[in-house]
Amino acid sequence: GILALDEPTTNLDVENKHSLAHALAAIIKERMDESSFQLIIITHDDEFVELLRQNIQVGGSAVYYEVKREPNAEGKYVSVISKLV
C-alpha cells in the first residue's frame, strides 16, 4: 500500500513532532521489506526529516529520495531529485 503525508508536522509542537517521527519510523521498519509498501512525505520541515533519518537505518530494499526546486542557468526553477544515502 501507499501512505502519503502532506506537511504532517503543520501545527505540531516539538513533542508531537518527535512522536510522529518515532511512529513513522516504526511503521517503516516493520514494512520495509514488503515490495508493495511506499511512503511519500511532503514537507518543508528539515528538522522532521532529520528526526526520521536518525530513527531509520537504511537497509533492505529501502530507497530514499529528496526533491528540491532550484534555479537553473536561465533562472527558471527546476526539480532536482537526489537519492539519499
PDB file of C-alpha atoms in Angstrom:
ATOM      1  CA  GLY A   1       0.000   0.000   0.000  1.00  0.00           C
ATOM      2  CA  ILE A   2       0.856   3.659  -0.224  1.00  0.00           C
ATOM      3  CA  LEU A   3       0.888   6.129   2.650  1.00  0.00           C
ATOM      4  CA  ALA A   4       1.131   9.777   1.575  1.00  0.00           C
ATOM      5  CA  LEU A   5       1.508  12.610   4.080  1.00  0.00           C
ATOM      6  CA  ASP A   6       1.409  16.262   3.044  1.00  0.00           C
ATOM      7  CA  GLU A   7       3.053  18.585   5.581  1.00  0.00           C
ATOM      8  CA  PRO A   8       2.355  16.225   8.519  1.00  0.00           C
ATOM      9  CA  THR A   9       4.078  18.453  11.087  1.00  0.00           C
ATOM     10  CA  THR A  10       1.993  21.564  10.463  1.00  0.00           C
ATOM     11  CA  ASN A  11       0.738  22.902  13.819  1.00  0.00           C
ATOM     12  CA  LEU A  12       2.524  20.171  15.806  1.00  0.00           C
ATOM     13  CA  ASP A  13       4.547  21.100  18.855  1.00  0.00           C
ATOM     14  CA  VAL A  14       8.039  19.645  19.304  1.00  0.00           C
ATOM     15  CA  GLU A  15       6.866  16.704  21.426  1.00  0.00           C
ATOM     16  CA  ASN A  16       4.217  15.632  18.915  1.00  0.00           C
ATOM     17  CA  LYS A  17       6.649  16.099  16.015  1.00  0.00           C
ATOM     18  CA  HIS A  18       9.069  13.699  17.737  1.00  0.00           C
ATOM     19  CA  SER A  19       6.245  11.237  18.430  1.00  0.00           C
ATOM     20  CA  LEU A  20       5.174  11.292  14.783  1.00  0.00           C
ATOM     21  CA  ALA A  21       8.749  10.678  13.634  1.00  0.00           C
ATOM     22  CA  HIS A  22       9.084   7.705  16.008  1.00  0.00           C
ATOM     23  CA  ALA A  23       5.713   6.262  14.933  1.00  0.00           C
ATOM     24  CA  LEU A  24       6.544   6.572  11.228  1.00  0.00           C
ATOM     25  CA  ALA A  25       9.980   5.050  11.828  1.00  0.00           C
ATOM     26  CA  ALA A  26       8.321   2.046  13.496  1.00  0.00           C
ATOM     27  CA  ILE A  27       5.936   1.612  10.554  1.00  0.00           C
ATOM     28  CA  ILE A  28       8.799   1.881   8.075  1.00  0.00           C
ATOM     29  CA  LYS A  29      10.941  -0.660   9.938  1.00  0.00           C
ATOM     30  CA  GLU A  30       8.031  -3.101  10.139  1.00  0.00           C
ATOM     31  CA  ARG A  31       7.044  -2.820   6.475  1.00  0.00           C
ATOM     32  CA  MET A  32      10.432  -2.113   4.886  1.00  0.00           C
ATOM     33  CA  ASP A  33      10.796  -5.493   3.191  1.00  0.00           C
ATOM     34  CA  GLU A  34       7.303  -5.500   1.674  1.00  0.00           C
ATOM     35  CA  SER A  35       7.594  -4.824  -2.037  1.00  0.00           C
ATOM     36  CA  SER A  36       4.254  -3.009  -2.156  1.00  0.00           C
ATOM     37  CA  PHE A  37       4.954  -0.513   0.667  1.00  0.00           C
ATOM     38  CA  GLN A  38       5.544   3.104  -0.343  1.00  0.00           C
ATOM     39  CA  LEU A  39       5.722   6.123   1.928  1.00  0.00           C
ATOM     40  CA  ILE A  40       5.614   9.630   0.491  1.00  0.00           C
ATOM     41  CA  ILE A  41       6.187  12.565   2.819  1.00  0.00           C
ATOM     42  CA  ILE A  42       5.888  16.102   1.512  1.00  0.00           C
ATOM     43  CA  THR A  43       7.441  18.507   3.995  1.00  0.00           C
ATOM     44  CA  HIS A  44       9.472  21.677   4.321  1.00  0.00           C
ATOM     45  CA  ASP A  45      10.401  20.742   7.882  1.00  0.00           C
ATOM     46  CA  ASP A  46      14.111  19.857   7.770  1.00  0.00           C
ATOM     47  CA  GLU A  47      14.126  19.087  11.495  1.00  0.00           C
ATOM     48  CA  PHE A  48      11.422  16.442  10.949  1.00  0.00           C
ATOM     49  CA  VAL A  49      13.361  14.911   8.063  1.00  0.00           C
ATOM     50  CA  GLU A  50      16.443  14.709  10.280  1.00  0.00           C
ATOM     51  CA  LEU A  51      14.399  13.065  13.051  1.00  0.00           C
ATOM     52  CA  LEU A  52      13.251  10.416  10.585  1.00  0.00           C
ATOM     53  CA  ARG A  53      16.792   9.872   9.323  1.00  0.00           C
ATOM     54  CA  GLN A  54      18.027   9.411  12.903  1.00  0.00           C
ATOM     55  CA  ASN A  55      15.324   6.831  13.622  1.00  0.00           C
ATOM     56  CA  ILE A  56      15.562   4.837  10.400  1.00  0.00           C
ATOM     57  CA  GLN A  57      18.558   2.860   9.304  1.00  0.00           C
ATOM     58  CA  VAL A  58      18.629   2.414   5.543  1.00  0.00           C
ATOM     59  CA  GLY A  59      18.629  -1.247   4.709  1.00  0.00           C
ATOM     60  CA  GLY A  60      16.787  -3.920   2.810  1.00  0.00           C
ATOM     61  CA  SER A  61      15.168  -2.594  -0.327  1.00  0.00           C
ATOM     62  CA  ALA A  62      14.543   0.887   1.044  1.00  0.00           C
ATOM     63  CA  VAL A  63      15.312   3.818  -1.219  1.00  0.00           C
ATOM     64  CA  TYR A  64      15.061   7.446  -0.149  1.00  0.00           C
ATOM     65  CA  TYR A  65      14.819  10.482  -2.421  1.00  0.00           C
ATOM     66  CA  GLU A  66      14.772  14.202  -1.820  1.00  0.00           C
ATOM     67  CA  VAL A  67      13.125  16.550  -4.320  1.00  0.00           C
ATOM     68  CA  LYS A  68      14.056  20.229  -4.301  1.00  0.00           C
ATOM     69  CA  ARG A  69      13.369  23.133  -6.623  1.00  0.00           C
ATOM     70  CA  GLU A  70      16.429  25.100  -7.654  1.00  0.00           C
ATOM     71  CA  PRO A  71      17.090  27.789 -10.260  1.00  0.00           C
ATOM     72  CA  ASN A  72      18.859  26.649 -13.412  1.00  0.00           C
ATOM     73  CA  ALA A  73      21.287  28.684 -15.566  1.00  0.00           C
ATOM     74  CA  GLU A  74      18.385  30.628 -17.133  1.00  0.00           C
ATOM     75  CA  GLY A  75      16.942  31.477 -13.719  1.00  0.00           C
ATOM     76  CA  LYS A  76      13.968  29.135 -14.128  1.00  0.00           C
ATOM     77  CA  TYR A  77      13.173  26.773 -11.301  1.00  0.00           C
ATOM     78  CA  VAL A  78      13.529  23.057 -11.965  1.00  0.00           C
ATOM     79  CA  SER A  79      13.020  19.993  -9.790  1.00  0.00           C
ATOM     80  CA  VAL A  80      16.214  18.305  -8.663  1.00  0.00           C
ATOM     81  CA  ILE A  81      15.853  14.726  -7.435  1.00  0.00           C
ATOM     82  CA  SER A  82      18.622  13.311  -5.252  1.00  0.00           C
ATOM     83  CA  LYS A  83      18.946   9.800  -3.891  1.00  0.00           C
ATOM     84  CA  LEU A  84      19.762   9.963  -0.182  1.00  0.00           C
ATOM     85  CA  VAL A  85      22.414   7.665   1.178  1.00  0.00           C
TER      86      VAL A  85
END
